[in-house]
Amino acid sequence: MAFKTRAPVFVALLASTLFGITACSDGDSNNNNDDVIARNACEFPTDAGGVVVGSGNPGDPSLPEPSSGYRTGKKVVTARSYMVVTANPLATKAGCDVLKDGGSAADAAVAVQMVLGLVEPQSSGIGGGAFLMHYDAKTKKVQAYDGRETAPAAATENYLRYVGDTAASGAVLPNARSSGRAIGTPGAVRMLELVHKDHGSKRWVGLFDPAIKIATDGFRISGRMADAISDATDNLKRDAEAAAYFLNADGSPRALGSTIKNPDYASSLQLIAQNGADALHTGALAQAIVAKIGITGSANNGGPITPGLTTLADLANYQPKRRDAVCSTYRTSYTVCGMPPPSSGGIAVAQILGILENYNLAPLAPTAIDLEGGKPTVQGVHLVSEAERLAYADRNLYVADTDFVPLPGNGISSLLDKNYLKQRASLISLTSSLGTAQPGTFATTRSLGIGAPIAENGTSHVSIVDRDGNAVAMTTTVESSLGSYHFTRGFILNNQLTDFSSAPVDATGLPVANRVQPLKRPRSSMAPTLVLRNNASDAARPDLLMATGSPGGSTIIQFVAKTVVGVLDWGLNAQQATSMVNFGSANGPTTNVGGEHPNVNVANSGNDDPLVAGLRAIGHTVSTASQSSGVSTIVRGTLSSQTALQGGADPRREGVVLGDTYQPAAGAVFTLFNGN
C-alpha cells in the first residue's frame, strides 16, 4: 500500500494561513539525505523560519482564535524518528522537547498531561482519569494501563439518584453532573507514575517544568477553553475557587486571548514533582479534594449541592492497574490493540474490524481524495456503520468493569471469536440498514438489562512515538466539559461517575452491568489504539505501525474505527484519515455524518448531498450534526528507503504535530511499514 506524500505544512490556528518550511539543520533531524529539507525539531515552520510554539511571534500556533468546527488545509507532517500529536500546541511542544532531549514516550506523556490540565481544563487534568496503551520497541510488547476513576467505598447502587439509598431520602441535587456525587477518585497521575516507573528514562521531577513555567508565566486562553468557560459561567459561580479563576471580578467569563496565570496549579505540580503521585492522594492536596467533593453550596451561589462521600482513605487507597491489552488480528497483516474493560473501546473497535474483515473495503474508499480525506462512499459508510451497530449492541448490554461484572461466555475471547464475528457480519444487508441491532447471545450465567444512553464529553487524546520506536496512545479525561465544575488547588475535578448507569436495574428489573458499586470503575468509550504490523518471521514480535485515538464520548469508537479503516483499507495518509468525514452509528436508527466537514453539504437537511441521500435511500436515519472529534494519529512507514513517521492532528480542534520533522522531496512515496 503506498500513497504520495505531500510536502508537510502545519496549519496555525489562523485557519486560512499556510506556512512554508525553511531549510535549516539542528543536528537532530537525521538529515543525511538529499531528498529532505530539515528544520529545527519541535518548532513550528513559517515563511520567516521556525517559530517556537508559545513564543507569541507571528505564525505561533498557540496564538488564540475563536474555536471553529473545522479548519481546512491541514497537510500531513513527516518526521524522521520522533513525533507528538496532541489537541493543544503548548502540550505538543512540551512533549516534543522531552523527546528531543532523549526522553521516552512515557516521559513525554507525563509532560504533555501536566500541560493539558492547564491549557485545556475543559478536557483533562490531574483531577481526572486516563487510559494508556504502551508499545515497547525492544520487547515488541503492548501493555495497557488503567487510570480510570473509581466510585468511593461508601457509594451505593443509588448513589447518583438519592441522597441516601432510597427515594425517601431525597433526590441528588441539583443533579449528579454538578454535585459531589459525580466526582470519582482521580487516577491519571498515579497511572502516569506507574507508566513512568515501567518505561521512563528522564527524572520524574523535571517532566513537570514546562507546565509549572506556563502556569507561573501565564498563557492566552484558547477558543475552546473560552467557549467552555462561557457555556459554564452559571455553574462555575457555584464554586468560589472556580469562579475566581475562570471568571472576571464582575462575574463575566474570561475572554478569548486574555492571559491567565495559575500559581495554585504550579504549586500543586511542584508537590507532585517532588513527592510523586502520593502528593495528590495524601496530605494537603488530598484533603482539598475531599473537602471540595463534600461542599453543599448555598443559596447565594446557585442553591444546594449534594455532597459526595469520598474520603481520604479513598484517595490514599486508589491504585492504577496494568491490564492485558485487547489485541486481535485484522486482515492477517495487522494486529490492533486497545483498552480492555472498564473501557468498552478496545472490544468495540476490535469487533467492528473483525466484522469488516469479512468484506472487501478497498473498492469502497472515498472518492475525490483531497487534503480533507475525500468523499466517503455510500457503501463504505453503510458497512462500517452496520458493523458498529452490531458492536455497540454487545457493548451496551455486556461491557462494564469486569472486576465486578464478568463478560459473557469466555469473556473477551468469546466476543472477539472470528466465527462469532463472521456470524454477526452475516446479519448485514448491503441494501438496507439494521436500524437497531440486537446483541449476540452467549451461554452466560446471568441476565442483564440495558441502561439508558449516557452523554460523555470533555476528553483529549495524545499519540507519541520516541526515537527508539516506543509508542504511547493515551486518552485522558475529566468526563464532561469542565468536569463537575468543582475546582481546587488550580485544577478541575472530574464528573466521571456519571458514566455509570444512574438506575441500577432496567424497566424489567434486570441488573445493569454498568450500575454503580463501591470502588467500581465506570464504563468508558475511550479507545487509545495501537496498530502493529505482523512479522511473518516472528509472530510474537509485531512491529509498530500506528498510534491513534480521540475524544468524543460514546462516538470515540466511531472516530477511531474510521481512522484505522482510512489508513489500512483506504490508503489515506495520517492527516487525511484523521480529517476525513466522521461517520458511524452507536446503534439505533441514526447514522452520523459529520456536517462540520467541508465535503458534506448540509443544505436542505442534507438531501442534496449524495452520501446523505444515498444512506437515507437504504433506510438510514441520517444526522448531519457536527461531530467534535479530536483524533491524533501517527503512522510509521518508509520514505526513500528510510523509516519515517507521518502525523495528523484533527482539524476540528486546536492540535498540532511536532517532531524532528522535515519536508520530503516532491514525488516521494510513503509506504506503510512492512516489518523487519
XYZ file of C-alpha atoms in Angstrom:
676
model
C 0.000 0.000 0.000
C 1.518 3.337 -0.982
C 0.428 6.879 -1.492
C 2.009 10.175 -2.421
C 3.230 12.274 0.492
C 2.569 15.937 0.035
C 5.022 18.481 1.432
C 4.054 18.718 5.116
C 2.824 22.105 6.198
C 1.447 22.841 9.614
C -1.712 24.910 9.868
C -1.655 27.598 12.510
C -4.776 28.398 14.409
C -5.201 31.137 11.834
C -7.208 28.751 9.738
C -6.610 30.099 6.273
C -2.846 30.688 6.553
C -0.364 28.073 5.340
C 3.316 28.343 6.142
C 6.332 27.107 4.244
C 9.362 25.278 5.594
C 12.769 26.864 5.890
C 15.969 24.979 5.170
C 17.967 24.639 8.363
C 19.588 21.917 10.407
C 19.519 21.216 14.120
C 21.745 18.150 14.179
C 18.739 16.204 15.472
C 16.853 15.504 12.279
C 18.978 12.693 10.880
C 19.449 14.953 7.885
C 21.745 12.767 5.833
C 19.576 12.583 2.730
C 19.443 14.831 -0.283
C 15.685 14.492 -0.504
C 14.804 16.416 2.657
C 14.743 19.979 3.844
C 15.191 19.782 7.618
C 14.205 22.355 10.207
C 14.704 22.815 13.907
C 12.945 19.998 15.746
C 9.875 20.910 17.812
C 9.448 24.260 16.088
C 6.529 25.408 14.011
C 7.555 26.325 10.463
C 6.727 29.709 8.955
C 7.884 31.562 5.883
C 10.250 33.521 8.098
C 11.773 30.424 9.720
C 10.943 28.165 12.629
C 8.777 29.710 15.320
C 8.830 28.351 18.857
C 5.372 27.305 19.978
C 4.286 29.640 22.766
C 6.632 32.429 21.657
C 3.836 34.781 20.690
C 5.647 35.586 17.439
C 3.786 35.705 14.108
C 2.881 32.213 12.993
C 2.824 30.791 16.515
C 0.023 28.185 16.518
C -0.702 28.832 20.194
C -1.970 32.328 19.368
C -5.673 32.002 20.192
C -8.518 32.424 17.779
C -12.222 31.633 18.158
C -12.897 27.917 18.111
C -14.493 26.642 14.937
C -15.971 23.419 13.683
C -13.322 22.554 11.096
C -10.105 24.119 9.804
C -9.385 23.278 6.187
C -5.978 22.776 4.631
C -4.068 20.746 7.194
C -1.331 18.739 5.480
C 0.369 15.608 6.650
C 3.554 16.097 8.692
C 6.614 13.882 8.224
C 9.327 13.164 10.807
C 12.442 11.048 10.878
C 12.379 9.438 14.333
C 10.049 11.010 16.895
C 6.689 12.743 16.960
C 3.994 14.068 19.288
C 0.368 14.854 18.421
C -1.957 16.464 20.973
C -5.001 18.715 20.907
C -3.083 21.797 22.099
C 0.093 23.367 20.667
C 1.660 24.088 24.068
C 1.177 20.472 25.166
C 2.601 19.166 21.888
C 5.625 21.430 22.330
C 6.236 20.208 25.892
C 6.173 16.575 24.811
C 8.318 17.189 21.753
C 11.010 18.928 23.785
C 11.203 15.904 26.089
C 11.719 13.622 23.091
C 14.262 15.970 21.536
C 16.230 15.800 24.783
C 16.327 12.000 24.558
C 13.290 11.232 26.696
C 10.985 8.293 26.164
C 7.380 8.256 25.032
C 6.415 7.631 28.670
C 8.381 10.692 29.784
C 6.710 12.836 27.133
C 3.251 11.617 28.181
C 3.817 12.941 31.706
C 4.903 16.362 30.465
C 2.028 16.521 27.987
C -0.639 15.664 30.560
C 0.550 18.299 33.009
C 0.317 20.991 30.320
C -3.041 19.769 29.032
C -4.510 20.022 32.533
C -3.574 23.703 32.483
C -4.352 24.833 28.933
C -7.467 22.739 28.278
C -9.018 22.114 31.713
C -12.326 21.555 29.968
C -10.974 18.252 28.668
C -8.486 16.606 31.012
C -6.286 17.092 34.033
C -4.802 15.764 37.249
C -8.269 15.712 38.773
C -9.413 13.139 36.217
C -8.504 9.776 34.783
C -6.888 8.210 31.733
C -6.227 5.043 29.779
C -2.841 4.480 28.167
C -1.503 1.952 25.678
C 2.275 1.471 25.553
C 4.377 -0.266 22.891
C 7.872 -1.353 23.950
C 10.147 -1.357 20.894
C 12.698 -3.721 22.475
C 10.295 -6.433 23.585
C 7.653 -5.568 20.954
C 5.016 -5.978 23.640
C 1.893 -3.891 24.266
C 0.804 -3.056 27.808
C -2.472 -1.402 28.807
C -2.599 0.945 31.804
C -5.839 1.761 33.609
C -6.060 5.099 35.407
C -9.860 5.190 35.430
C -11.549 6.890 38.372
C -13.389 4.815 40.979
C -16.574 5.229 42.970
C -15.989 5.830 46.697
C -16.214 2.944 49.116
C -19.393 4.452 50.566
C -21.234 4.548 47.226
C -24.417 2.528 46.781
C -26.221 1.453 43.617
C -28.442 4.540 44.031
C -25.524 6.930 44.625
C -26.386 9.069 41.590
C -30.119 9.140 42.323
C -30.757 9.595 46.036
C -29.061 11.316 48.958
C -29.402 8.028 50.848
C -30.111 4.645 49.346
C -33.852 5.083 48.791
C -36.176 7.581 47.150
C -37.402 8.586 50.584
C -34.033 10.164 51.339
C -34.494 12.734 48.558
C -33.020 13.184 45.109
C -29.455 14.214 44.420
C -29.436 17.999 43.935
C -29.102 19.907 41.685
C -28.123 16.928 39.543
C -25.403 14.332 39.535
C -23.328 16.186 36.937
C -22.605 19.223 39.081
C -22.685 17.663 42.543
C -20.014 15.941 44.580
C -21.716 12.655 43.695
C -20.304 12.926 40.171
C -16.674 13.042 41.265
C -14.685 9.827 41.065
C -11.376 9.231 42.810
C -8.807 10.589 40.308
C -6.419 8.142 38.677
C -4.449 9.886 35.917
C -1.415 10.884 37.979
C -0.906 7.535 39.685
C -1.307 5.823 36.337
C 1.324 8.047 34.741
C 3.646 7.413 37.655
C 3.289 3.667 37.078
C 3.948 4.069 33.343
C 6.976 6.233 34.092
C 8.379 3.675 36.530
C 7.988 0.983 33.865
C 9.184 2.917 30.815
C 10.539 6.332 31.777
C 14.133 7.417 31.253
C 14.095 11.022 32.490
C 13.744 12.056 36.122
C 10.095 12.449 37.137
C 10.684 15.829 38.758
C 11.918 17.517 35.578
C 8.919 16.487 33.496
C 6.749 18.996 35.345
C 8.890 22.021 34.486
C 7.091 23.041 31.263
C 3.653 23.089 32.901
C 4.952 24.850 36.009
C 6.543 27.551 33.870
C 3.421 28.103 31.777
C 1.222 28.196 34.882
C 3.536 30.741 36.501
C 4.141 32.962 33.483
C 0.597 32.677 32.121
C -0.884 31.680 28.778
C -3.520 33.085 26.475
C -6.939 31.450 26.638
C -7.737 29.452 23.509
C -11.003 29.356 21.614
C -12.193 26.033 23.009
C -11.331 26.984 26.581
C -13.049 30.362 26.181
C -16.186 28.689 24.827
C -16.196 26.182 27.692
C -15.946 28.952 30.286
C -18.685 30.965 28.624
C -21.015 27.972 28.424
C -20.408 27.067 32.071
C -20.480 30.536 33.664
C -23.527 29.954 35.858
C -22.273 26.593 37.061
C -18.791 27.923 37.776
C -20.328 30.545 40.072
C -21.427 27.724 42.365
C -17.789 27.123 43.337
C -15.904 30.108 44.734
C -12.474 28.853 43.640
C -13.717 28.084 40.132
C -15.349 31.493 39.835
C -12.204 33.284 40.978
C -10.086 31.522 38.362
C -12.337 31.284 35.324
C -14.429 34.449 35.712
C -13.656 38.150 35.902
C -14.362 40.165 39.031
C -17.769 41.195 37.630
C -18.756 37.567 37.074
C -18.258 37.611 33.301
C -16.291 34.801 31.660
C -12.614 35.336 30.932
C -12.345 36.074 27.233
C -10.600 34.526 24.287
C -6.970 35.628 24.106
C -6.802 37.023 27.628
C -3.780 35.974 29.670
C -4.411 33.755 32.658
C -1.961 32.592 35.331
C -2.453 29.661 37.682
C 0.006 29.813 40.607
C -2.084 27.296 42.575
C -1.653 24.733 39.796
C 2.075 25.426 39.705
C 2.258 24.793 43.461
C 0.269 21.552 43.131
C 2.561 20.335 40.359
C 5.643 21.195 42.396
C 4.366 18.977 45.204
C 3.681 16.089 42.815
C 7.018 16.576 41.047
C 8.931 16.427 44.302
C 6.925 13.756 46.123
C 5.334 11.644 43.408
C 1.666 10.801 42.946
C 1.248 10.323 46.703
C 1.306 14.112 46.969
C -2.064 14.155 45.184
C -3.534 11.158 47.005
C -2.426 12.022 50.546
C -1.700 15.180 52.507
C -2.867 18.692 51.719
C -3.947 18.097 48.131
C -6.000 15.036 49.065
C -7.611 16.979 51.902
C -8.518 19.779 49.482
C -10.063 17.290 47.043
C -12.135 15.571 49.724
C -13.277 18.909 51.136
C -14.368 20.116 47.710
C -16.267 16.895 46.984
C -18.099 17.443 50.259
C -19.276 21.002 49.655
C -23.003 21.652 49.874
C -23.244 25.127 48.348
C -25.618 27.876 49.426
C -28.483 29.945 48.164
C -26.020 32.735 47.310
C -24.258 30.750 44.619
C -26.996 28.782 42.941
C -28.594 26.645 45.611
C -27.675 23.429 47.406
C -25.245 20.838 46.067
C -25.406 17.222 47.195
C -22.040 16.328 48.743
C -20.128 13.272 47.658
C -18.990 10.609 50.096
C -15.330 10.327 49.060
C -12.891 10.051 51.970
C -9.155 10.444 52.434
C -8.970 6.650 52.505
C -10.491 6.502 49.003
C -7.736 8.797 47.726
C -4.938 7.023 49.567
C -6.052 3.553 48.535
C -6.526 4.239 44.810
C -4.303 2.098 42.606
C -3.836 2.156 38.823
C -3.760 -1.190 37.059
C -1.673 -2.858 34.418
C -4.091 -4.800 32.250
C -3.756 -7.141 29.310
C -4.425 -5.284 26.082
C -7.313 -6.335 23.848
C -5.454 -7.464 20.727
C -6.877 -9.113 17.624
C -5.677 -9.629 14.085
C -7.116 -7.664 11.191
C -6.833 -8.935 7.613
C -3.930 -11.214 8.626
C -1.315 -8.478 8.226
C -2.208 -6.386 11.253
C -2.789 -6.687 14.980
C -4.954 -3.989 16.548
C -4.574 -3.445 20.306
C -6.877 -1.419 22.543
C -8.036 -0.975 26.118
C -9.864 -3.752 27.961
C -12.726 -3.082 30.400
C -13.630 -0.926 32.152
C -13.253 0.694 28.759
C -15.535 -0.654 26.066
C -13.359 0.951 23.389
C -10.896 -1.856 22.775
C -13.520 -4.578 22.462
C -15.841 -2.456 20.310
C -13.136 -1.369 17.851
C -11.890 -4.979 17.595
C -15.419 -6.247 16.967
C -16.035 -3.625 14.286
C -12.837 -4.546 12.477
C -13.490 -8.263 12.951
C -16.862 -7.869 11.276
C -15.486 -5.680 8.489
C -12.681 -8.069 7.548
C -15.406 -10.282 6.079
C -15.863 -7.615 3.385
C -13.516 -6.123 0.822
C -13.490 -2.453 1.748
C -10.751 -1.323 -0.630
C -13.114 -0.675 -3.590
C -15.334 1.376 -1.257
C -12.676 4.002 -0.495
C -13.615 7.683 -0.528
C -13.678 9.404 -3.903
C -12.168 12.754 -4.923
C -9.357 12.361 -2.376
C -8.146 15.748 -1.161
C -6.422 17.135 1.931
C -9.650 16.596 3.877
C -9.865 12.860 3.135
C -12.205 12.944 0.150
C -15.861 11.979 -0.047
C -16.821 8.705 1.671
C -18.900 6.327 -0.416
C -22.403 5.239 0.500
C -21.480 1.563 0.698
C -18.312 2.266 2.674
C -20.205 4.259 5.281
C -23.050 1.740 5.273
C -20.832 -1.271 6.003
C -18.814 0.467 8.711
C -21.965 1.837 10.363
C -23.688 -1.552 10.316
C -20.636 -3.206 11.877
C -20.734 -0.516 14.564
C -24.409 -1.147 15.269
C -23.611 -4.779 15.983
C -20.600 -3.938 18.151
C -22.454 -1.287 20.163
C -25.314 -3.725 20.754
C -22.912 -6.059 22.572
C -21.184 -3.146 24.304
C -24.372 -1.612 25.642
C -25.536 -4.861 27.222
C -22.432 -6.699 28.342
C -19.449 -4.426 28.925
C -18.640 -2.894 32.297
C -15.869 -3.106 34.896
C -15.026 -6.802 34.693
C -13.602 -6.727 38.213
C -17.301 -6.587 39.203
C -19.343 -7.906 36.270
C -17.951 -10.739 34.093
C -18.306 -10.680 30.339
C -20.493 -13.372 28.717
C -19.210 -16.737 27.553
C -15.452 -16.976 27.939
C -15.057 -13.222 28.142
C -13.115 -11.174 25.608
C -12.157 -14.259 23.594
C -15.840 -15.055 23.017
C -16.685 -11.501 21.968
C -13.765 -11.456 19.507
C -14.073 -15.005 18.241
C -13.667 -14.962 14.442
C -16.578 -17.352 13.874
C -18.821 -15.291 16.134
C -17.919 -12.089 14.271
C -18.434 -13.799 10.908
C -21.908 -14.770 12.048
C -22.537 -11.187 13.152
C -21.313 -9.944 9.771
C -23.855 -12.197 8.036
C -26.633 -10.107 9.603
C -25.636 -7.107 7.476
C -27.620 -6.425 4.308
C -25.971 -4.497 1.500
C -29.285 -2.874 0.591
C -30.849 -1.892 3.921
C -29.872 -0.819 7.402
C -30.344 -2.929 10.506
C -31.727 0.099 12.285
C -31.322 -1.168 15.833
C -29.170 -4.273 16.062
C -29.659 -6.872 18.770
C -26.791 -8.109 20.940
C -25.326 -11.531 20.375
C -26.231 -14.415 22.645
C -23.856 -16.411 24.798
C -24.025 -19.091 27.439
C -23.883 -16.599 30.277
C -24.659 -17.139 33.929
C -26.768 -14.046 34.419
C -29.321 -11.919 32.630
C -28.611 -8.217 32.237
C -30.589 -5.106 31.390
C -29.541 -2.191 29.167
C -29.073 1.159 30.865
C -30.155 4.482 29.422
C -27.751 6.209 26.966
C -25.066 8.262 28.683
C -23.650 11.511 27.297
C -19.858 11.700 27.521
C -17.656 14.716 26.744
C -14.564 16.548 27.991
C -11.715 14.350 26.798
C -8.362 14.633 24.976
C -6.099 12.213 23.107
C -2.311 12.053 22.819
C -0.190 9.978 20.407
C 3.593 9.785 20.861
C 6.466 7.884 19.256
C 10.012 8.338 20.594
C 13.341 7.950 18.806
C 13.686 4.336 19.998
C 10.328 3.402 18.493
C 8.401 3.184 21.761
C 4.855 4.476 21.466
C 2.089 5.826 23.677
C -1.578 6.239 22.834
C -3.276 7.943 25.791
C -6.856 9.136 26.100
C -7.347 11.355 29.129
C -10.483 12.931 30.542
C -12.438 14.852 33.165
C -15.644 13.495 31.546
C -17.859 16.498 30.651
C -16.592 19.929 29.663
C -15.012 21.374 32.832
C -15.911 18.186 34.664
C -18.021 18.693 37.772
C -17.286 22.456 37.885
C -15.619 21.767 41.245
C -12.173 23.379 41.324
C -9.414 23.116 43.903
C -5.712 23.935 44.123
C -5.677 25.040 40.494
C -7.383 22.080 38.822
C -10.820 20.792 37.865
C -12.326 17.700 39.464
C -13.955 15.190 37.131
C -17.609 14.178 36.904
C -16.654 10.675 35.783
C -19.171 8.789 37.909
C -21.927 9.995 35.595
C -20.559 7.403 33.161
C -22.300 4.853 35.366
C -25.908 3.994 34.698
C -27.780 6.012 37.313
C -30.513 3.359 37.557
C -29.162 0.006 38.810
C -31.872 -2.016 37.029
C -33.785 -1.662 33.773
C -37.553 -1.364 33.368
C -37.977 -5.113 33.757
C -35.916 -5.296 36.927
C -32.789 -6.827 35.369
C -29.478 -5.525 36.781
C -27.495 -3.168 34.560
C -23.859 -4.209 34.183
C -22.658 -0.613 34.390
C -24.511 0.240 37.610
C -22.744 2.000 40.478
C -20.959 -0.206 43.001
C -18.409 0.672 45.707
C -14.865 1.100 44.291
C -16.076 0.165 40.797
C -14.795 1.948 37.695
C -17.438 3.348 35.307
C -17.571 2.031 31.757
C -15.780 4.198 29.230
C -15.767 4.508 25.440
C -12.163 5.712 25.318
C -10.200 3.791 22.720
C -6.482 4.576 22.644
C -5.317 2.262 19.880
C -2.018 0.819 18.655
C -1.857 -0.954 15.302
C 1.009 -3.389 14.720
C 2.355 -4.934 11.535
C 2.565 -8.685 11.978
C 6.045 -10.075 11.426
C 5.924 -13.148 9.189
C 9.229 -14.448 10.543
C 8.377 -13.901 14.213
C 4.660 -13.746 15.016
C 5.350 -12.950 18.670
C 7.197 -9.731 17.807
C 4.955 -7.464 15.716
C 6.206 -4.028 14.676
C 4.609 -0.696 15.496
C 2.590 0.716 12.619
C 0.136 3.250 14.018
C -0.993 5.077 17.156
C -4.335 6.820 17.255
C -7.334 7.727 19.403
C -9.818 10.515 20.004
C -12.084 12.288 22.451
C -15.800 12.333 21.700
C -17.767 10.388 24.310
C -19.516 7.294 23.046
C -18.645 8.289 19.461
C -14.922 7.825 20.186
C -15.301 4.250 18.955
C -16.619 5.509 15.608
C -13.847 8.091 15.215
C -11.142 5.524 15.873
C -12.668 2.871 13.596
C -12.956 5.425 10.788
C -9.319 6.431 11.155
C -7.971 2.871 11.255
C -10.017 1.839 8.199
C -8.942 5.036 6.455
C -5.262 4.117 6.763
C -5.317 0.327 6.468
C -8.100 -0.197 3.901
C -8.341 3.070 2.018
C -4.708 4.159 1.775
C -5.181 7.608 3.294
C -2.236 9.303 4.943
C -2.264 10.111 8.660
C -3.772 13.566 8.190
C -6.360 12.549 5.596
C -7.610 9.655 7.737
C -7.782 11.974 10.740
C -9.533 14.751 8.816
C -11.933 12.522 6.867
C -15.675 12.931 7.369
C -16.757 11.431 10.679
C -19.479 8.820 10.288
C -20.988 5.861 12.074
C -23.666 4.633 14.446
C -23.882 3.855 18.155
C -26.817 1.539 17.349
C -30.377 2.678 16.852
C -31.715 4.009 13.561
C -29.500 7.122 13.475
C -26.314 7.199 11.418
C -23.980 10.149 11.958
C -22.414 12.042 9.072
C -20.429 14.960 10.486
C -21.880 18.111 8.974
C -18.942 20.227 10.128
C -16.857 18.738 7.327
C -16.474 20.836 4.144
C -17.141 17.768 1.982
C -20.660 17.357 3.394
C -23.486 19.502 2.043
C -25.872 20.168 4.936
C -28.192 22.465 2.971
C -31.753 21.256 2.510
C -31.365 18.946 5.521
C -28.543 17.172 3.684
C -30.850 15.883 0.974
C -28.699 17.459 -1.743
C -25.625 15.578 -0.537
C -25.168 12.272 -2.415
C -23.765 10.474 0.646
C -26.600 11.548 2.916
C -29.251 10.914 0.283
C -27.765 7.526 -0.575
C -27.777 6.412 3.049
C -31.361 7.559 3.525
C -32.364 5.608 0.441
C -31.306 2.354 2.131
C -33.025 3.050 5.422
C -30.567 5.087 7.473
C -31.878 7.969 9.550
C -29.025 10.399 8.986
C -27.956 13.133 11.368
C -25.619 15.781 9.970
C -24.942 17.359 13.363
C -21.346 18.449 13.864
C -19.002 15.804 15.243
C -16.401 17.132 17.681
C -13.680 14.549 17.309
C -10.078 15.188 18.300
C -8.178 12.412 16.556
C -4.382 12.381 16.947
C -2.639 9.939 14.616
C 0.907 8.775 13.965
C 1.650 6.273 11.198
C 5.023 4.554 10.768
C 6.338 3.796 7.303
C 9.252 4.077 4.925
C 10.223 7.005 2.759
C 13.253 6.987 0.455
C 14.210 3.613 1.964
C 14.335 5.026 5.486
C 11.915 4.727 8.357
C 9.697 7.775 8.710
C 6.663 8.904 10.682
C 3.544 10.652 9.451
C 1.346 12.686 11.788
C -2.149 14.089 11.635
C -3.934 16.412 14.081
C -7.704 16.748 13.950
C -8.766 19.987 12.218
C -11.829 20.075 14.480
C -9.630 21.020 17.442
C -6.530 23.123 18.126
C -3.824 20.494 17.964
C -0.585 20.349 16.015
C 2.051 17.764 15.155
C 5.689 18.316 16.167
C 8.824 16.206 15.994
C 12.126 16.054 14.124
C 10.134 16.920 11.049
C 11.237 17.576 7.509
C 9.917 18.108 4.000
C 10.271 15.111 1.681
C 11.288 15.674 -1.896
C 8.485 16.256 -4.361
C 7.001 12.968 -5.520
C 8.407 10.925 -2.631
C 6.228 7.946 -1.802
C 5.440 6.974 1.785
C 4.720 3.258 2.251
C 3.244 1.656 5.361
C 5.917 -0.117 7.380
C 6.127 -3.704 6.237
C 8.018 -5.296 9.121
C 11.665 -6.031 9.789
